[in-house]
Amino acid sequence: MTETDTECALCHKPIRSAAARARRIGAGCWRKLAPAQRAAIRASPRNIRAALAQPVPTTDGQLPLEEQDPTSE
C-alpha cells in the first residue's frame, strides 16, 4: 500500500487527508466518535482498538431543565 492507499481502521474506506492518515481514521468515522475516544486516539494513534473499547456516555448532551438558567435566554 502506498501513502494514498491508506484505509480507515473502522470502515476500510480510503483515507485522503494527512490528518486522517496520521490517526488512521477517516473523517466520517472520526465525527461519530465520542470526545473521550477522540482524545485517546490523539494521545496514542497506535492503540485505536483500546480507545474504542472505552465506554461511551449514554447522555445526549442536553442539560436537564432544572439545571438550565432561565435568565440566560
PDB file of N, CA and C in Angstrom:
ATOM      1  N   MET A   1       0.836  -1.189   0.000  1.00  0.00           N
ATOM      2  CA  MET A   1       0.000   0.000   0.000  1.00  0.00           C
ATOM      3  C   MET A   1       0.874   1.242   0.000  1.00  0.00           C
ATOM      4  N   THR A   2       0.494   2.187  -0.781  1.00  0.00           N
ATOM      5  CA  THR A   2       1.201   3.456  -0.764  1.00  0.00           C
ATOM      6  C   THR A   2       0.518   4.384   0.216  1.00  0.00           C
ATOM      7  N   GLU A   3       1.086   5.575   0.373  1.00  0.00           N
ATOM      8  CA  GLU A   3       0.536   6.527   1.329  1.00  0.00           C
ATOM      9  C   GLU A   3      -0.895   6.916   0.985  1.00  0.00           C
ATOM     10  N   THR A   4      -1.218   6.980  -0.291  1.00  0.00           N
ATOM     11  CA  THR A   4      -2.564   7.373  -0.696  1.00  0.00           C
ATOM     12  C   THR A   4      -3.551   6.213  -0.609  1.00  0.00           C
ATOM     13  N   ASP A   5      -3.072   4.983  -0.394  1.00  0.00           N
ATOM     14  CA  ASP A   5      -3.944   3.824  -0.308  1.00  0.00           C
ATOM     15  C   ASP A   5      -4.276   3.443   1.130  1.00  0.00           C
ATOM     16  N   THR A   6      -4.008   4.309   2.077  1.00  0.00           N
ATOM     17  CA  THR A   6      -4.297   4.020   3.475  1.00  0.00           C
ATOM     18  C   THR A   6      -5.800   3.894   3.668  1.00  0.00           C
ATOM     19  N   GLU A   7      -6.218   2.905   4.461  1.00  0.00           N
ATOM     20  CA  GLU A   7      -7.632   2.676   4.719  1.00  0.00           C
ATOM     21  C   GLU A   7      -7.998   3.057   6.145  1.00  0.00           C
ATOM     22  N   CYS A   8      -9.247   3.443   6.334  1.00  0.00           N
ATOM     23  CA  CYS A   8      -9.779   3.740   7.658  1.00  0.00           C
ATOM     24  C   CYS A   8      -9.804   2.445   8.472  1.00  0.00           C
ATOM     25  N   ALA A   9      -9.386   2.513   9.727  1.00  0.00           N
ATOM     26  CA  ALA A   9      -9.357   1.326  10.589  1.00  0.00           C
ATOM     27  C   ALA A   9     -10.757   0.850  10.940  1.00  0.00           C
ATOM     28  N   LEU A  10     -11.758   1.701  10.770  1.00  0.00           N
ATOM     29  CA  LEU A  10     -13.121   1.334  11.150  1.00  0.00           C
ATOM     30  C   LEU A  10     -13.971   0.887   9.965  1.00  0.00           C
ATOM     31  N   CYS A  11     -13.966   1.661   8.882  1.00  0.00           N
ATOM     32  CA  CYS A  11     -14.847   1.336   7.749  1.00  0.00           C
ATOM     33  C   CYS A  11     -14.094   0.827   6.521  1.00  0.00           C
ATOM     34  N   HIS A  12     -12.778   0.877   6.546  1.00  0.00           N
ATOM     35  CA  HIS A  12     -11.898   0.371   5.477  1.00  0.00           C
ATOM     36  C   HIS A  12     -12.053   1.105   4.146  1.00  0.00           C
ATOM     37  N   LYS A  13     -12.519   2.345   4.200  1.00  0.00           N
ATOM     38  CA  LYS A  13     -12.569   3.184   3.003  1.00  0.00           C
ATOM     39  C   LYS A  13     -11.243   3.922   2.889  1.00  0.00           C
ATOM     40  N   PRO A  14     -10.846   4.333   1.677  1.00  0.00           N
ATOM     41  CA  PRO A  14      -9.575   5.066   1.515  1.00  0.00           C
ATOM     42  C   PRO A  14      -9.568   6.388   2.269  1.00  0.00           C
ATOM     43  N   ILE A  15      -8.402   6.725   2.814  1.00  0.00           N
ATOM     44  CA  ILE A  15      -8.211   7.986   3.537  1.00  0.00           C
ATOM     45  C   ILE A  15      -7.358   8.896   2.667  1.00  0.00           C
ATOM     46  N   ARG A  16      -7.766  10.157   2.538  1.00  0.00           N
ATOM     47  CA  ARG A  16      -7.055  11.069   1.658  1.00  0.00           C
ATOM     48  C   ARG A  16      -6.300  12.174   2.392  1.00  0.00           C
ATOM     49  N   SER A  17      -6.811  12.658   3.515  1.00  0.00           N
ATOM     50  CA  SER A  17      -6.156  13.793   4.185  1.00  0.00           C
ATOM     51  C   SER A  17      -4.999  13.324   5.063  1.00  0.00           C
ATOM     52  N   ALA A  18      -4.023  14.196   5.234  1.00  0.00           N
ATOM     53  CA  ALA A  18      -2.845  13.868   6.045  1.00  0.00           C
ATOM     54  C   ALA A  18      -3.221  13.666   7.511  1.00  0.00           C
ATOM     55  N   ALA A  19      -4.139  14.476   8.022  1.00  0.00           N
ATOM     56  CA  ALA A  19      -4.556  14.338   9.426  1.00  0.00           C
ATOM     57  C   ALA A  19      -5.248  13.005   9.662  1.00  0.00           C
ATOM     58  N   ALA A  20      -6.106  12.594   8.736  1.00  0.00           N
ATOM     59  CA  ALA A  20      -6.805  11.316   8.872  1.00  0.00           C
ATOM     60  C   ALA A  20      -5.828  10.152   8.751  1.00  0.00           C
ATOM     61  N   ARG A  21      -4.837  10.280   7.871  1.00  0.00           N
ATOM     62  CA  ARG A  21      -3.820   9.211   7.753  1.00  0.00           C
ATOM     63  C   ARG A  21      -3.018   9.083   9.034  1.00  0.00           C
ATOM     64  N   ALA A  22      -2.741  10.200   9.705  1.00  0.00           N
ATOM     65  CA  ALA A  22      -1.964  10.167  10.940  1.00  0.00           C
ATOM     66  C   ALA A  22      -2.726   9.458  12.050  1.00  0.00           C
ATOM     67  N   ARG A  23      -4.034   9.646  12.103  1.00  0.00           N
ATOM     68  CA  ARG A  23      -4.819   8.993  13.164  1.00  0.00           C
ATOM     69  C   ARG A  23      -5.408   7.671  12.688  1.00  0.00           C
ATOM     70  N   ARG A  24      -5.288   7.365  11.395  1.00  0.00           N
ATOM     71  CA  ARG A  24      -5.742   6.127  10.764  1.00  0.00           C
ATOM     72  C   ARG A  24      -7.251   5.928  10.852  1.00  0.00           C
ATOM     73  N   ILE A  25      -7.994   7.036  10.943  1.00  0.00           N
ATOM     74  CA  ILE A  25      -9.458   7.001  10.946  1.00  0.00           C
ATOM     75  C   ILE A  25      -9.950   8.114  10.031  1.00  0.00           C
ATOM     76  N   GLY A  26     -10.836   7.765   9.115  1.00  0.00           N
ATOM     77  CA  GLY A  26     -11.374   8.735   8.175  1.00  0.00           C
ATOM     78  C   GLY A  26     -12.254   9.780   8.848  1.00  0.00           C
ATOM     79  N   ALA A  27     -12.509  10.864   8.138  1.00  0.00           N
ATOM     80  CA  ALA A  27     -13.265  11.989   8.694  1.00  0.00           C
ATOM     81  C   ALA A  27     -14.688  11.592   9.070  1.00  0.00           C
ATOM     82  N   GLY A  28     -15.343  10.768   8.271  1.00  0.00           N
ATOM     83  CA  GLY A  28     -16.709  10.352   8.577  1.00  0.00           C
ATOM     84  C   GLY A  28     -16.791   9.550   9.858  1.00  0.00           C
ATOM     85  N   CYS A  29     -15.880   8.622  10.042  1.00  0.00           N
ATOM     86  CA  CYS A  29     -15.857   7.812  11.263  1.00  0.00           C
ATOM     87  C   CYS A  29     -15.399   8.643  12.458  1.00  0.00           C
ATOM     88  N   TRP A  30     -14.491   9.589  12.226  1.00  0.00           N
ATOM     89  CA  TRP A  30     -13.964  10.436  13.307  1.00  0.00           C
ATOM     90  C   TRP A  30     -15.087  11.251  13.948  1.00  0.00           C
ATOM     91  N   ARG A  31     -16.002  11.777  13.128  1.00  0.00           N
ATOM     92  CA  ARG A  31     -17.109  12.585  13.644  1.00  0.00           C
ATOM     93  C   ARG A  31     -18.073  11.762  14.485  1.00  0.00           C
ATOM     94  N   LYS A  32     -18.140  10.461  14.266  1.00  0.00           N
ATOM     95  CA  LYS A  32     -19.057   9.599  15.011  1.00  0.00           C
ATOM     96  C   LYS A  32     -18.513   9.196  16.380  1.00  0.00           C
ATOM     97  N   LEU A  33     -17.218   9.405  16.625  1.00  0.00           N
ATOM     98  CA  LEU A  33     -16.615   9.008  17.894  1.00  0.00           C
ATOM     99  C   LEU A  33     -16.956   9.998  19.005  1.00  0.00           C
ATOM    100  N   ALA A  34     -16.974   9.502  20.223  1.00  0.00           N
ATOM    101  CA  ALA A  34     -17.193  10.355  21.398  1.00  0.00           C
ATOM    102  C   ALA A  34     -15.936  11.179  21.656  1.00  0.00           C
ATOM    103  N   PRO A  35     -16.056  12.348  22.283  1.00  0.00           N
ATOM    104  CA  PRO A  35     -14.882  13.180  22.568  1.00  0.00           C
ATOM    105  C   PRO A  35     -13.790  12.444  23.352  1.00  0.00           C
ATOM    106  N   ALA A  36     -14.171  11.586  24.286  1.00  0.00           N
ATOM    107  CA  ALA A  36     -13.176  10.831  25.059  1.00  0.00           C
ATOM    108  C   ALA A  36     -12.414   9.848  24.163  1.00  0.00           C
ATOM    109  N   GLN A  37     -13.110   9.244  23.214  1.00  0.00           N
ATOM    110  CA  GLN A  37     -12.455   8.329  22.282  1.00  0.00           C
ATOM    111  C   GLN A  37     -11.500   9.086  21.366  1.00  0.00           C
ATOM    112  N   ARG A  38     -11.916  10.255  20.901  1.00  0.00           N
ATOM    113  CA  ARG A  38     -11.036  11.069  20.055  1.00  0.00           C
ATOM    114  C   ARG A  38      -9.762  11.461  20.797  1.00  0.00           C
ATOM    115  N   ALA A  39      -9.921  11.874  22.056  1.00  0.00           N
ATOM    116  CA  ALA A  39      -8.752  12.267  22.853  1.00  0.00           C
ATOM    117  C   ALA A  39      -7.804  11.099  23.050  1.00  0.00           C
ATOM    118  N   ALA A  40      -8.334   9.914  23.287  1.00  0.00           N
ATOM    119  CA  ALA A  40      -7.490   8.738  23.475  1.00  0.00           C
ATOM    120  C   ALA A  40      -6.747   8.375  22.188  1.00  0.00           C
ATOM    121  N   ILE A  41      -7.392   8.527  21.056  1.00  0.00           N
ATOM    122  CA  ILE A  41      -6.747   8.223  19.778  1.00  0.00           C
ATOM    123  C   ILE A  41      -5.690   9.276  19.459  1.00  0.00           C
ATOM    124  N   ARG A  42      -5.973  10.551  19.767  1.00  0.00           N
ATOM    125  CA  ARG A  42      -4.959  11.591  19.548  1.00  0.00           C
ATOM    126  C   ARG A  42      -3.722  11.326  20.401  1.00  0.00           C
ATOM    127  N   ALA A  43      -3.927  10.850  21.627  1.00  0.00           N
ATOM    128  CA  ALA A  43      -2.811  10.590  22.529  1.00  0.00           C
ATOM    129  C   ALA A  43      -1.967   9.411  22.049  1.00  0.00           C
ATOM    130  N   SER A  44      -2.595   8.396  21.503  1.00  0.00           N
ATOM    131  CA  SER A  44      -1.869   7.214  21.046  1.00  0.00           C
ATOM    132  C   SER A  44      -2.574   6.606  19.834  1.00  0.00           C
ATOM    133  N   PRO A  45      -2.260   7.072  18.620  1.00  0.00           N
ATOM    134  CA  PRO A  45      -2.931   6.572  17.419  1.00  0.00           C
ATOM    135  C   PRO A  45      -2.713   5.080  17.160  1.00  0.00           C
ATOM    136  N   ARG A  46      -1.695   4.491  17.754  1.00  0.00           N
ATOM    137  CA  ARG A  46      -1.438   3.065  17.528  1.00  0.00           C
ATOM    138  C   ARG A  46      -2.393   2.166  18.312  1.00  0.00           C
ATOM    139  N   ASN A  47      -3.048   2.695  19.337  1.00  0.00           N
ATOM    140  CA  ASN A  47      -3.955   1.900  20.161  1.00  0.00           C
ATOM    141  C   ASN A  47      -5.408   2.252  19.873  1.00  0.00           C
ATOM    142  N   ILE A  48      -5.799   2.178  18.623  1.00  0.00           N
ATOM    143  CA  ILE A  48      -7.157   2.548  18.222  1.00  0.00           C
ATOM    144  C   ILE A  48      -8.183   1.632  18.873  1.00  0.00           C
ATOM    145  N   ARG A  49      -7.941   0.335  18.850  1.00  0.00           N
ATOM    146  CA  ARG A  49      -8.909  -0.615  19.411  1.00  0.00           C
ATOM    147  C   ARG A  49      -9.098  -0.400  20.913  1.00  0.00           C
ATOM    148  N   ALA A  50      -8.037  -0.076  21.627  1.00  0.00           N
ATOM    149  CA  ALA A  50      -8.153   0.187  23.066  1.00  0.00           C
ATOM    150  C   ALA A  50      -8.974   1.449  23.309  1.00  0.00           C
ATOM    151  N   ALA A  51      -8.785   2.464  22.469  1.00  0.00           N
ATOM    152  CA  ALA A  51      -9.546   3.703  22.622  1.00  0.00           C
ATOM    153  C   ALA A  51     -11.022   3.479  22.322  1.00  0.00           C
ATOM    154  N   LEU A  52     -11.323   2.633  21.356  1.00  0.00           N
ATOM    155  CA  LEU A  52     -12.710   2.362  21.004  1.00  0.00           C
ATOM    156  C   LEU A  52     -13.400   1.495  22.048  1.00  0.00           C
ATOM    157  N   ALA A  53     -12.636   0.796  22.858  1.00  0.00           N
ATOM    158  CA  ALA A  53     -13.211  -0.051  23.898  1.00  0.00           C
ATOM    159  C   ALA A  53     -13.679   0.763  25.105  1.00  0.00           C
ATOM    160  N   GLN A  54     -13.319   2.049  25.157  1.00  0.00           N
ATOM    161  CA  GLN A  54     -13.760   2.904  26.260  1.00  0.00           C
ATOM    162  C   GLN A  54     -15.275   3.072  26.192  1.00  0.00           C
ATOM    163  N   PRO A  55     -15.948   3.000  27.347  1.00  0.00           N
ATOM    164  CA  PRO A  55     -17.405   3.171  27.322  1.00  0.00           C
ATOM    165  C   PRO A  55     -17.798   4.589  26.904  1.00  0.00           C
ATOM    166  N   VAL A  56     -18.853   4.680  26.137  1.00  0.00           N
ATOM    167  CA  VAL A  56     -19.361   5.966  25.660  1.00  0.00           C
ATOM    168  C   VAL A  56     -20.518   6.374  26.564  1.00  0.00           C
ATOM    169  N   PRO A  57     -20.559   7.628  27.029  1.00  0.00           N
ATOM    170  CA  PRO A  57     -21.673   8.052  27.876  1.00  0.00           C
ATOM    171  C   PRO A  57     -23.005   7.928  27.136  1.00  0.00           C
ATOM    172  N   THR A  58     -24.055   7.585  27.852  1.00  0.00           N
ATOM    173  CA  THR A  58     -25.358   7.375  27.230  1.00  0.00           C
ATOM    174  C   THR A  58     -26.186   8.651  27.144  1.00  0.00           C
ATOM    175  N   THR A  59     -25.680   9.770  27.647  1.00  0.00           N
ATOM    176  CA  THR A  59     -26.433  11.014  27.591  1.00  0.00           C
ATOM    177  C   THR A  59     -26.399  11.605  26.195  1.00  0.00           C
ATOM    178  N   ASP A  60     -27.378  12.434  25.904  1.00  0.00           N
ATOM    179  CA  ASP A  60     -27.438  13.069  24.590  1.00  0.00           C
ATOM    180  C   ASP A  60     -26.839  14.466  24.590  1.00  0.00           C
ATOM    181  N   GLY A  61     -26.295  14.905  25.724  1.00  0.00           N
ATOM    182  CA  GLY A  61     -25.667  16.206  25.799  1.00  0.00           C
ATOM    183  C   GLY A  61     -26.602  17.324  26.218  1.00  0.00           C
ATOM    184  N   GLN A  62     -27.878  17.046  26.322  1.00  0.00           N
ATOM    185  CA  GLN A  62     -28.846  18.062  26.705  1.00  0.00           C
ATOM    186  C   GLN A  62     -28.906  18.152  28.224  1.00  0.00           C
ATOM    187  N   LEU A  63     -28.843  19.356  28.753  1.00  0.00           N
ATOM    188  CA  LEU A  63     -28.955  19.542  30.194  1.00  0.00           C
ATOM    189  C   LEU A  63     -30.391  19.319  30.655  1.00  0.00           C
ATOM    190  N   PRO A  64     -30.576  18.768  31.850  1.00  0.00           N
ATOM    191  CA  PRO A  64     -31.946  18.669  32.389  1.00  0.00           C
ATOM    192  C   PRO A  64     -32.520  20.065  32.606  1.00  0.00           C
ATOM    193  N   LEU A  65     -33.819  20.201  32.536  1.00  0.00           N
ATOM    194  CA  LEU A  65     -34.465  21.506  32.635  1.00  0.00           C
ATOM    195  C   LEU A  65     -34.181  22.211  33.955  1.00  0.00           C
ATOM    196  N   GLU A  66     -34.098  21.482  35.077  1.00  0.00           N
ATOM    197  CA  GLU A  66     -33.883  22.137  36.354  1.00  0.00           C
ATOM    198  C   GLU A  66     -32.475  22.726  36.471  1.00  0.00           C
ATOM    199  N   GLU A  67     -31.538  22.318  35.645  1.00  0.00           N
ATOM    200  CA  GLU A  67     -30.188  22.856  35.714  1.00  0.00           C
ATOM    201  C   GLU A  67     -29.975  24.027  34.754  1.00  0.00           C
ATOM    202  N   GLN A  68     -30.889  24.280  33.868  1.00  0.00           N
ATOM    203  CA  GLN A  68     -30.742  25.393  32.934  1.00  0.00           C
ATOM    204  C   GLN A  68     -31.090  26.704  33.621  1.00  0.00           C
ATOM    205  N   ASP A  69     -30.411  27.747  33.240  1.00  0.00           N
ATOM    206  CA  ASP A  69     -30.626  29.078  33.824  1.00  0.00           C
ATOM    207  C   ASP A  69     -31.637  29.829  32.969  1.00  0.00           C
ATOM    208  N   PRO A  70     -32.847  30.095  33.476  1.00  0.00           N
ATOM    209  CA  PRO A  70     -33.882  30.764  32.648  1.00  0.00           C
ATOM    210  C   PRO A  70     -33.556  32.224  32.345  1.00  0.00           C
ATOM    211  N   THR A  71     -32.648  32.841  33.092  1.00  0.00           N
ATOM    212  CA  THR A  71     -32.332  34.251  32.859  1.00  0.00           C
ATOM    213  C   THR A  71     -31.345  34.450  31.721  1.00  0.00           C
ATOM    214  N   SER A  72     -30.710  33.358  31.246  1.00  0.00           N
ATOM    215  CA  SER A  72     -29.714  33.499  30.205  1.00  0.00           C
ATOM    216  C   SER A  72     -30.332  33.580  28.812  1.00  0.00           C
ATOM    217  N   GLU A  73     -31.619  33.419  28.681  1.00  0.00           N
ATOM    218  CA  GLU A  73     -32.269  33.454  27.360  1.00  0.00           C
ATOM    219  C   GLU A  73     -32.505  34.801  26.913  1.00  0.00           C
TER     220      GLU A  73
END
